Amino acid sequence: MSFIDGFTSPILVASGTFGYAKEMDGVIDFSRLGAIIPKTVTLLPRSGNTPPRTIETASGLLNSIGLDNDGIDEFLLQKLPYLRTLKTKIIVSIAVKNIEECSILGEKIERACDDAAGIDAVELNVSCPNVSGGGDFATDPKLCEQVVQKMRQALSLPLIVKLSPNIWNIGEVAKGAETGGADAISAANTCLGLAVDWRKQKPRLGNGFGGLSGPAIKPVALRCVRHIYTAVKIPVIGIGGIETIDDVMEFFVTGASAIQIGTANFYKPTATMQILDALPSALAELGAKTVAEVVGTLEL
Ligand SMILES: Cc1cc2nc3c(=O)[nH]c(=O)nc-3n(C[C@H](O)[C@H](O)[C@H](O)COP(=O)(O)O)c2cc1C
């Protein structure tokens, strides 16, 4: 049994693509989602990167938001009270600049849970491609283990570690996270990319490089899920280019126990609900009643 089994459904919404949920109020039924993961928060406020911050590409979206957020104190004060009222689980997404920040951030979240319940898990985002300084945690298995261990010491809540697809040995990094005390791995964040305006001889994004998301990255995300699934014993949460029930089933058979919808929330806000409607009959096609029966059944 993992904490994911306690979710109403295996369909979650990905950090940075669902705002702080208020934006989607009335559009979808939150209570059918396994969990909502709001935008990543950092210890101190961040103003983010120079605009333009998003650009459409072929079957994808390239973004360079730069973890724009008001910091953990504002999040706990201004955003969490609303999130707490929703009839679904809330997974708080956090990112740290260095290992030292783990205990301060972790303690602030623990204290908020003591004051009132309402945070069900934490997703540690070690993989934002737009923020210098965080990269190494997602590329070096030992460093990943150390940052997760530090966060584990500060937090009693279930801890998910969100990895980057921009490496070849994601299974090794996932093992580092597992050894450090992670309860689950989510994969993956965006793929590092570049969009170019050749006439101006300039990048299209204000920050130059950005993170690619959407249908274009699904094969990369599936590769990540498979490598992690075969490397660790903790559950894998699949993310990347998921829009339809077929995408979701591909992730389940590849090894994901749950999935997150990201970019699709922007262009098909009801994607999660359509997927949930279609899930029982898709499982039945494989002779299954539960997601657990099909996880990792891919012959590879
Ligand atoms: C505009 C935008 C902002 C994002 N912000 C965050 C973020 O704050 N924290 C995070 O962990 N991931 C962030 N992501 C990454 C998504 O959560 C997700 O991992 C990625 O987009 C791949 O999934 P998708 O192809 O379904 O969008 C962001 C993605 C987009 C498109």
mmCIF file of C-alpha atoms and ligand atoms in Angstrom:
data_model
loop_
_atom_site.group_PDB
_atom_site.id
_atom_site.type_symbol
_atom_site.label_atom_id
_atom_site.label_comp_id
_atom_site.label_asym_id
_atom_site.label_seq_id
_atom_site.Cartn_x
_atom_site.Cartn_y
_atom_site.Cartn_z
ATOM 1 C CA MET A 1 0.000 0.000 0.000
ATOM 2 C CA SER A 2 1.313 3.460 -0.847
ATOM 3 C CA PHE A 3 -0.179 6.847 -0.011
ATOM 4 C CA ILE A 4 -1.288 7.078 -3.667
ATOM 5 C CA ASP A 5 -3.813 4.283 -3.007
ATOM 6 C CA GLY A 6 -5.602 6.734 -0.698
ATOM 7 C CA PHE A 7 -6.370 9.079 -3.613
ATOM 8 C CA THR A 8 -9.922 9.165 -5.029
ATOM 9 C CA SER A 9 -8.479 8.662 -8.520
ATOM 10 C CA PRO A 10 -5.083 8.281 -10.210
ATOM 11 C CA ILE A 11 -5.627 11.470 -12.268
ATOM 12 C CA LEU A 12 -3.811 14.501 -10.828
ATOM 13 C CA VAL A 13 -3.104 17.972 -12.197
ATOM 14 C CA ALA A 14 0.492 19.121 -12.666
ATOM 15 C CA SER A 15 2.215 22.013 -10.969
ATOM 16 C CA GLY A 16 2.243 25.294 -12.884
ATOM 17 C CA THR A 17 -0.604 24.328 -15.199
ATOM 18 C CA PHE A 18 -3.548 24.671 -12.821
ATOM 19 C CA GLY A 19 -2.730 27.969 -11.098
ATOM 20 C CA TYR A 20 -3.770 27.811 -7.454
ATOM 21 C CA ALA A 21 -7.009 26.006 -8.487
ATOM 22 C CA LYS A 22 -9.345 29.026 -8.116
ATOM 23 C CA GLU A 23 -8.948 29.671 -11.839
ATOM 24 C CA MET A 24 -10.569 26.277 -12.564
ATOM 25 C CA ASP A 25 -13.430 26.568 -10.071
ATOM 26 C CA GLY A 26 -16.706 25.734 -11.834
ATOM 27 C CA VAL A 27 -14.882 24.293 -14.862
ATOM 28 C CA ILE A 28 -14.219 20.844 -13.423
ATOM 29 C CA ASP A 29 -15.274 18.790 -10.418
ATOM 30 C CA PHE A 30 -12.241 18.931 -8.110
ATOM 31 C CA SER A 31 -13.529 16.043 -6.005
ATOM 32 C CA ARG A 32 -12.919 13.607 -8.897
ATOM 33 C CA LEU A 33 -9.216 14.480 -9.077
ATOM 34 C CA GLY A 34 -6.702 12.422 -7.144
ATOM 35 C CA ALA A 35 -4.919 15.609 -6.145
ATOM 36 C CA ILE A 36 -4.189 19.174 -7.124
ATOM 37 C CA ILE A 37 -0.564 20.299 -7.238
ATOM 38 C CA PRO A 38 -0.384 24.088 -7.245
ATOM 39 C CA LYS A 39 2.453 26.134 -8.760
ATOM 40 C CA THR A 40 5.862 25.471 -7.174
ATOM 41 C CA VAL A 41 6.706 27.709 -4.225
ATOM 42 C CA THR A 42 10.162 28.651 -3.023
ATOM 43 C CA LEU A 43 11.410 29.886 0.337
ATOM 44 C CA LEU A 44 11.678 33.485 -0.867
ATOM 45 C CA PRO A 45 9.528 35.235 -3.485
ATOM 46 C CA ARG A 46 10.789 35.068 -7.093
ATOM 47 C CA SER A 47 9.817 37.469 -9.846
ATOM 48 C CA GLY A 48 10.513 34.958 -12.633
ATOM 49 C CA ASN A 49 12.132 35.391 -16.030
ATOM 50 C CA THR A 50 12.042 38.155 -18.638
ATOM 51 C CA PRO A 51 8.991 38.003 -20.961
ATOM 52 C CA PRO A 52 7.953 36.605 -23.370
ATOM 53 C CA ARG A 53 7.663 33.535 -21.178
ATOM 54 C CA THR A 54 5.682 31.137 -23.359
ATOM 55 C CA ILE A 55 5.694 30.265 -27.035
ATOM 56 C CA GLU A 56 3.759 27.603 -28.948
ATOM 57 C CA THR A 57 5.776 25.048 -30.894
ATOM 58 C CA ALA A 58 4.758 22.062 -33.048
ATOM 59 C CA SER A 59 2.577 19.962 -30.704
ATOM 60 C CA GLY A 60 4.124 21.681 -27.739
ATOM 61 C CA LEU A 61 4.572 24.694 -25.518
ATOM 62 C CA LEU A 62 7.942 26.160 -24.634
ATOM 63 C CA ASN A 63 7.963 28.092 -21.365
ATOM 64 C CA SER A 64 10.390 30.006 -19.294
ATOM 65 C CA ILE A 65 8.363 31.159 -16.304
ATOM 66 C CA GLY A 66 11.312 30.914 -13.921
ATOM 67 C CA LEU A 67 9.340 29.776 -10.854
ATOM 68 C CA ASP A 68 7.585 33.115 -10.477
ATOM 69 C CA ASN A 69 5.923 32.902 -7.024
ATOM 70 C CA ASP A 70 5.304 34.916 -3.868
ATOM 71 C CA GLY A 71 7.270 32.641 -1.537
ATOM 72 C CA ILE A 72 6.153 30.046 1.017
ATOM 73 C CA ASP A 73 4.885 32.500 3.663
ATOM 74 C CA GLU A 74 2.485 34.191 1.241
ATOM 75 C CA PHE A 75 1.438 30.799 -0.128
ATOM 76 C CA LEU A 76 0.526 29.509 3.320
ATOM 77 C CA LEU A 77 -1.283 32.752 4.176
ATOM 78 C CA GLN A 78 -3.039 33.607 0.906
ATOM 79 C CA LYS A 79 -3.394 30.444 -1.196
ATOM 80 C CA LEU A 80 -3.586 27.499 1.203
ATOM 81 C CA PRO A 81 -6.794 28.582 3.026
ATOM 82 C CA TYR A 82 -8.747 28.312 -0.260
ATOM 83 C CA LEU A 83 -7.005 25.103 -1.356
ATOM 84 C CA ARG A 84 -7.857 23.575 2.027
ATOM 85 C CA THR A 85 -11.578 23.989 1.328
ATOM 86 C CA LEU A 86 -11.481 21.815 -1.812
ATOM 87 C CA LYS A 87 -12.718 18.233 -1.675
ATOM 88 C CA THR A 88 -9.516 16.733 -3.009
ATOM 89 C CA LYS A 89 -5.957 16.122 -1.840
ATOM 90 C CA ILE A 90 -3.496 18.996 -1.990
ATOM 91 C CA ILE A 91 0.137 18.284 -2.825
ATOM 92 C CA VAL A 92 2.320 21.316 -2.207
ATOM 93 C CA SER A 93 5.098 21.705 -4.782
ATOM 94 C CA ILE A 94 8.334 23.198 -3.505
ATOM 95 C CA ALA A 95 11.807 23.890 -4.865
ATOM 96 C CA VAL A 96 15.025 24.704 -3.031
ATOM 97 C CA LYS A 97 18.124 26.594 -4.133
ATOM 98 C CA ASN A 98 20.403 24.593 -1.856
ATOM 99 C CA ILE A 99 20.304 21.835 0.775
ATOM 100 C CA GLU A 100 20.258 24.335 3.649
ATOM 101 C CA GLU A 101 16.835 25.646 2.572
ATOM 102 C CA CYS A 102 15.257 22.188 3.070
ATOM 103 C CA SER A 103 14.902 22.364 6.837
ATOM 104 C CA ILE A 104 13.462 25.903 6.873
ATOM 105 C CA LEU A 105 10.932 25.156 4.120
ATOM 106 C CA GLY A 106 10.089 21.727 5.541
ATOM 107 C CA GLU A 107 9.485 23.147 9.019
ATOM 108 C CA LYS A 108 7.227 25.900 7.697
ATOM 109 C CA ILE A 109 5.071 23.297 5.940
ATOM 110 C CA GLU A 110 5.003 21.012 8.989
ATOM 111 C CA ARG A 111 3.933 23.946 11.175
ATOM 112 C CA ALA A 112 1.122 24.817 8.742
ATOM 113 C CA CYS A 113 -0.091 21.206 9.045
ATOM 114 C CA ASP A 114 -0.006 21.420 12.837
ATOM 115 C CA ASP A 115 -2.115 24.590 12.770
ATOM 116 C CA ALA A 116 -4.718 23.056 10.453
ATOM 117 C CA ALA A 117 -4.766 20.023 8.211
ATOM 118 C CA GLY A 118 -4.995 20.415 4.468
ATOM 119 C CA ILE A 119 -1.646 19.457 2.990
ATOM 120 C CA ASP A 120 -1.621 15.789 1.995
ATOM 121 C CA ALA A 121 1.849 15.461 0.496
ATOM 122 C CA VAL A 122 4.785 17.477 -0.811
ATOM 123 C CA GLU A 123 6.292 17.318 -4.291
ATOM 124 C CA LEU A 124 9.920 18.374 -4.287
ATOM 125 C CA ASN A 125 10.654 19.848 -7.704
ATOM 126 C CA VAL A 126 14.377 19.325 -8.253
ATOM 127 C CA SER A 127 13.990 19.703 -11.971
ATOM 128 C CA CYS A 128 12.980 23.187 -13.053
ATOM 129 C CA PRO A 129 15.020 23.873 -16.214
ATOM 130 C CA ASN A 130 14.595 27.647 -15.949
ATOM 131 C CA VAL A 131 16.267 28.173 -12.618
ATOM 132 C CA SER A 132 20.004 27.993 -12.319
ATOM 133 C CA GLY A 133 21.265 26.364 -9.153
ATOM 134 C CA GLY A 134 18.611 23.622 -8.915
ATOM 135 C CA GLY A 135 19.871 21.565 -11.861
ATOM 136 C CA ASP A 136 22.412 19.358 -10.129
ATOM 137 C CA PHE A 137 19.888 17.738 -7.789
ATOM 138 C CA ALA A 138 18.186 16.252 -10.851
ATOM 139 C CA THR A 139 21.317 15.084 -12.649
ATOM 140 C CA ASP A 140 23.567 13.706 -9.893
ATOM 141 C CA PRO A 141 22.150 10.653 -8.023
ATOM 142 C CA LYS A 142 24.212 11.373 -4.870
ATOM 143 C CA LEU A 143 23.171 15.039 -4.707
ATOM 144 C CA CYS A 144 19.566 14.015 -5.307
ATOM 145 C CA GLU A 145 19.798 11.558 -2.409
ATOM 146 C CA GLN A 146 21.248 14.259 -0.136
ATOM 147 C CA VAL A 147 18.601 16.891 -0.872
ATOM 148 C CA VAL A 148 15.795 14.336 -0.494
ATOM 149 C CA GLN A 149 17.283 13.047 2.766
ATOM 150 C CA LYS A 150 17.404 16.579 4.163
ATOM 151 C CA MET A 151 13.820 17.247 3.156
ATOM 152 C CA ARG A 152 12.770 13.857 4.532
ATOM 153 C CA GLN A 153 14.259 14.783 7.926
ATOM 154 C CA ALA A 154 12.241 18.014 7.994
ATOM 155 C CA LEU A 155 8.934 16.570 6.792
ATOM 156 C CA SER A 156 6.648 13.813 8.028
ATOM 157 C CA LEU A 157 4.267 14.149 5.049
ATOM 158 C CA PRO A 158 4.534 11.804 2.049
ATOM 159 C CA LEU A 159 7.327 13.106 -0.191
ATOM 160 C CA ILE A 160 7.251 12.915 -3.995
ATOM 161 C CA VAL A 161 10.393 13.859 -5.914
ATOM 162 C CA LYS A 162 9.878 15.342 -9.387
ATOM 163 C CA LEU A 163 12.707 14.581 -11.799
ATOM 164 C CA SER A 164 14.009 16.076 -15.009
ATOM 165 C CA PRO A 165 13.886 14.259 -18.365
ATOM 166 C CA ASN A 166 17.041 16.050 -19.495
ATOM 167 C CA ILE A 167 19.387 13.198 -18.566
ATOM 168 C CA TRP A 168 20.099 9.674 -19.817
ATOM 169 C CA ASN A 169 20.354 7.988 -16.369
ATOM 170 C CA ILE A 170 17.046 9.001 -14.800
ATOM 171 C CA GLY A 171 16.725 5.549 -13.187
ATOM 172 C CA GLU A 172 19.922 6.167 -11.222
ATOM 173 C CA VAL A 173 18.732 9.580 -10.034
ATOM 174 C CA ALA A 174 15.399 8.040 -9.030
ATOM 175 C CA LYS A 175 17.299 5.433 -7.011
ATOM 176 C CA GLY A 176 19.108 8.276 -5.252
ATOM 177 C CA ALA A 177 15.747 9.844 -4.377
ATOM 178 C CA GLU A 178 14.428 6.495 -3.121
ATOM 179 C CA THR A 179 17.497 5.956 -0.924
ATOM 180 C CA GLY A 180 17.085 9.510 0.415
ATOM 181 C CA GLY A 181 13.583 8.615 1.603
ATOM 182 C CA ALA A 182 11.204 9.574 -1.236
ATOM 183 C CA ASP A 183 7.767 7.923 -1.152
ATOM 184 C CA ALA A 184 7.180 8.328 -4.899
ATOM 185 C CA ILE A 185 8.855 9.714 -8.015
ATOM 186 C CA SER A 186 7.097 11.953 -10.506
ATOM 187 C CA ALA A 187 8.478 12.153 -14.029
ATOM 188 C CA ALA A 188 8.940 14.254 -15.735
ATOM 189 C CA ASN A 189 9.328 17.996 -15.831
ATOM 190 C CA THR A 190 9.800 19.818 -19.151
ATOM 191 C CA CYS A 191 12.465 19.061 -21.780
ATOM 192 C CA LEU A 192 15.049 21.766 -22.273
ATOM 193 C CA GLY A 193 14.499 23.496 -25.620
ATOM 194 C CA LEU A 194 15.015 26.605 -27.712
ATOM 195 C CA ALA A 195 12.751 28.515 -30.109
ATOM 196 C CA VAL A 196 14.442 30.852 -32.586
ATOM 197 C CA ASP A 197 13.381 33.910 -34.615
ATOM 198 C CA TRP A 198 15.953 33.682 -37.406
ATOM 199 C CA ARG A 199 15.016 37.039 -38.944
ATOM 200 C CA LYS A 200 15.800 38.842 -35.718
ATOM 201 C CA GLN A 201 18.556 36.327 -34.982
ATOM 202 C CA LYS A 202 17.157 36.098 -31.450
ATOM 203 C CA PRO A 203 15.543 33.455 -29.244
ATOM 204 C CA ARG A 204 11.766 33.765 -29.048
ATOM 205 C CA LEU A 205 11.711 33.536 -25.255
ATOM 206 C CA GLY A 206 13.002 36.413 -23.160
ATOM 207 C CA ASN A 207 15.221 34.058 -21.199
ATOM 208 C CA GLY A 208 16.639 32.261 -24.246
ATOM 209 C CA PHE A 209 16.151 28.588 -23.420
ATOM 210 C CA GLY A 210 12.919 27.156 -22.046
ATOM 211 C CA GLY A 211 11.105 23.956 -21.062
ATOM 212 C CA LEU A 212 9.112 22.056 -23.689
ATOM 213 C CA SER A 213 5.816 20.425 -22.659
ATOM 214 C CA GLY A 214 2.698 19.025 -24.329
ATOM 215 C CA PRO A 215 2.106 16.107 -26.754
ATOM 216 C CA ALA A 216 5.574 16.550 -28.324
ATOM 217 C CA ILE A 217 7.296 15.220 -25.178
ATOM 218 C CA LYS A 218 5.152 12.137 -24.488
ATOM 219 C CA PRO A 219 7.671 9.593 -25.877
ATOM 220 C CA VAL A 220 10.429 11.140 -23.748
ATOM 221 C CA ALA A 221 8.229 11.018 -20.646
ATOM 222 C CA LEU A 222 7.303 7.378 -21.318
ATOM 223 C CA ARG A 223 11.004 6.517 -21.593
ATOM 224 C CA CYS A 224 11.588 8.205 -18.228
ATOM 225 C CA VAL A 225 8.715 6.342 -16.561
ATOM 226 C CA ARG A 226 9.953 2.985 -17.855
ATOM 227 C CA HIS A 227 13.522 3.571 -16.693
ATOM 228 C CA ILE A 228 12.354 4.670 -13.241
ATOM 229 C CA TYR A 229 9.808 1.850 -12.922
ATOM 230 C CA THR A 230 12.523 -0.735 -13.498
ATOM 231 C CA ALA A 231 14.979 1.022 -11.142
ATOM 232 C CA VAL A 232 12.951 1.638 -7.951
ATOM 233 C CA LYS A 233 10.283 -0.003 -5.777
ATOM 234 C CA ILE A 234 8.341 3.160 -4.900
ATOM 235 C CA PRO A 235 5.436 4.259 -7.163
ATOM 236 C CA VAL A 236 6.006 6.362 -10.281
ATOM 237 C CA ILE A 237 3.690 9.211 -11.258
ATOM 238 C CA GLY A 238 3.792 9.841 -15.014
ATOM 239 C CA ILE A 239 3.737 13.346 -16.506
ATOM 240 C CA GLY A 240 4.325 14.606 -20.041
ATOM 241 C CA GLY A 241 2.088 15.185 -23.018
ATOM 242 C CA ILE A 242 -0.940 13.439 -21.556
ATOM 243 C CA GLU A 243 -4.262 14.542 -23.023
ATOM 244 C CA THR A 244 -6.452 11.495 -23.721
ATOM 245 C CA ILE A 245 -7.413 8.172 -22.121
ATOM 246 C CA ASP A 246 -5.084 6.402 -24.581
ATOM 247 C CA ASP A 247 -2.157 8.521 -23.324
ATOM 248 C CA VAL A 248 -3.077 7.663 -19.732
ATOM 249 C CA MET A 249 -3.275 3.918 -20.418
ATOM 250 C CA GLU A 250 0.127 4.060 -22.152
ATOM 251 C CA PHE A 251 1.613 5.513 -18.967
ATOM 252 C CA PHE A 252 -0.074 2.923 -16.735
ATOM 253 C CA VAL A 253 1.148 -0.091 -18.699
ATOM 254 C CA THR A 254 4.609 1.481 -18.923
ATOM 255 C CA GLY A 255 4.823 1.650 -15.134
ATOM 256 C CA ALA A 256 3.024 4.731 -13.772
ATOM 257 C CA SER A 257 0.645 4.169 -10.835
ATOM 258 C CA ALA A 258 -0.892 7.618 -11.319
ATOM 259 C CA ILE A 259 -0.520 10.446 -13.828
ATOM 260 C CA GLN A 260 -0.574 14.239 -13.918
ATOM 261 C CA ILE A 261 -2.154 16.367 -16.633
ATOM 262 C CA GLY A 262 -0.178 19.520 -17.439
ATOM 263 C CA THR A 263 -0.306 21.562 -20.650
ATOM 264 C CA ALA A 264 -3.616 19.956 -21.706
ATOM 265 C CA ASN A 265 -5.264 21.933 -18.858
ATOM 266 C CA PHE A 266 -4.610 25.081 -20.921
ATOM 267 C CA TYR A 267 -6.142 23.990 -24.232
ATOM 268 C CA LYS A 268 -8.628 21.347 -23.025
ATOM 269 C CA PRO A 269 -9.595 22.332 -19.458
ATOM 270 C CA THR A 270 -11.959 19.375 -19.072
ATOM 271 C CA ALA A 271 -9.394 16.767 -20.186
ATOM 272 C CA THR A 272 -9.168 15.295 -16.670
ATOM 273 C CA MET A 273 -12.936 14.749 -16.473
ATOM 274 C CA GLN A 274 -13.086 13.149 -19.944
ATOM 275 C CA ILE A 275 -10.258 10.801 -18.965
ATOM 276 C CA LEU A 276 -12.007 9.821 -15.727
ATOM 277 C CA ASP A 277 -15.236 9.082 -17.628
ATOM 278 C CA ALA A 278 -13.338 6.812 -20.027
ATOM 279 C CA LEU A 279 -11.110 5.037 -17.492
ATOM 280 C CA PRO A 280 -13.362 2.092 -16.431
ATOM 281 C CA SER A 281 -14.005 0.927 -20.006
ATOM 282 C CA ALA A 282 -10.326 1.326 -20.975
ATOM 283 C CA LEU A 283 -9.345 -0.869 -18.004
ATOM 284 C CA ALA A 284 -12.063 -3.361 -18.955
ATOM 285 C CA GLU A 285 -10.491 -3.689 -22.435
ATOM 286 C CA LEU A 286 -7.489 -5.198 -20.672
ATOM 287 C CA GLY A 287 -9.735 -7.324 -18.460
ATOM 288 C CA ALA A 288 -8.919 -5.169 -15.426
ATOM 289 C CA LYS A 289 -11.021 -3.389 -12.821
ATOM 290 C CA THR A 290 -8.237 -1.451 -11.122
ATOM 291 C CA VAL A 291 -5.245 0.549 -12.340
ATOM 292 C CA ALA A 292 -2.941 -1.561 -10.161
ATOM 293 C CA GLU A 293 -3.711 -4.628 -12.311
ATOM 294 C CA VAL A 294 -2.237 -3.012 -15.443
ATOM 295 C CA VAL A 295 0.700 -1.013 -14.036
ATOM 296 C CA GLY A 296 3.967 -2.042 -15.690
ATOM 297 C CA THR A 297 2.433 -4.790 -17.826
ATOM 298 C CA LEU A 298 4.245 -3.546 -20.954
ATOM 299 C CA GLU A 299 6.312 -6.315 -22.548
ATOM 300 C CA LEU A 300 9.674 -4.681 -23.155
HETATM 301 C C1 LIG B 1 3.551 27.126 -18.083
HETATM 302 C C2 LIG B 1 4.125 25.987 -17.292
HETATM 303 C C3 LIG B 1 4.543 26.202 -15.976
HETATM 304 C C4 LIG B 1 5.080 25.155 -15.226
HETATM 305 N N1 LIG B 1 5.444 25.381 -13.931
HETATM 306 C C5 LIG B 1 5.883 24.339 -13.179
HETATM 307 C C6 LIG B 1 6.176 24.523 -11.806
HETATM 308 O O1 LIG B 1 6.025 25.597 -11.231
HETATM 309 N N2 LIG B 1 6.628 23.448 -11.105
HETATM 310 C C7 LIG B 1 6.787 22.202 -11.675
HETATM 311 O O2 LIG B 1 7.190 21.268 -10.981
HETATM 312 N N3 LIG B 1 6.492 22.008 -12.973
HETATM 313 C C8 LIG B 1 6.050 23.035 -13.733
HETATM 314 N N4 LIG B 1 5.725 22.832 -15.043
HETATM 315 C C9 LIG B 1 5.913 21.472 -15.622
HETATM 316 C C10 LIG B 1 4.626 20.654 -15.583
HETATM 317 O O3 LIG B 1 4.166 20.447 -14.281
HETATM 318 C C11 LIG B 1 4.857 19.295 -16.277
HETATM 319 O O4 LIG B 1 5.822 18.572 -15.552
HETATM 320 C C12 LIG B 1 5.329 19.442 -17.720
HETATM 321 O O5 LIG B 1 4.679 20.515 -18.341
HETATM 322 C C13 LIG B 1 5.125 18.175 -18.533
HETATM 323 O O6 LIG B 1 3.782 17.796 -18.567
HETATM 324 P P1 LIG B 1 2.778 18.231 -19.769
HETATM 325 O O7 LIG B 1 3.448 17.874 -21.060
HETATM 326 O O8 LIG B 1 1.532 17.475 -19.516
HETATM 327 O O9 LIG B 1 2.591 19.706 -19.647
HETATM 328 C C14 LIG B 1 5.206 23.862 -15.813
HETATM 329 C C15 LIG B 1 4.761 23.656 -17.124
HETATM 330 C C16 LIG B 1 4.224 24.691 -17.860
HETATM 331 C C17 LIG B 1 3.757 24.419 -19.269
#
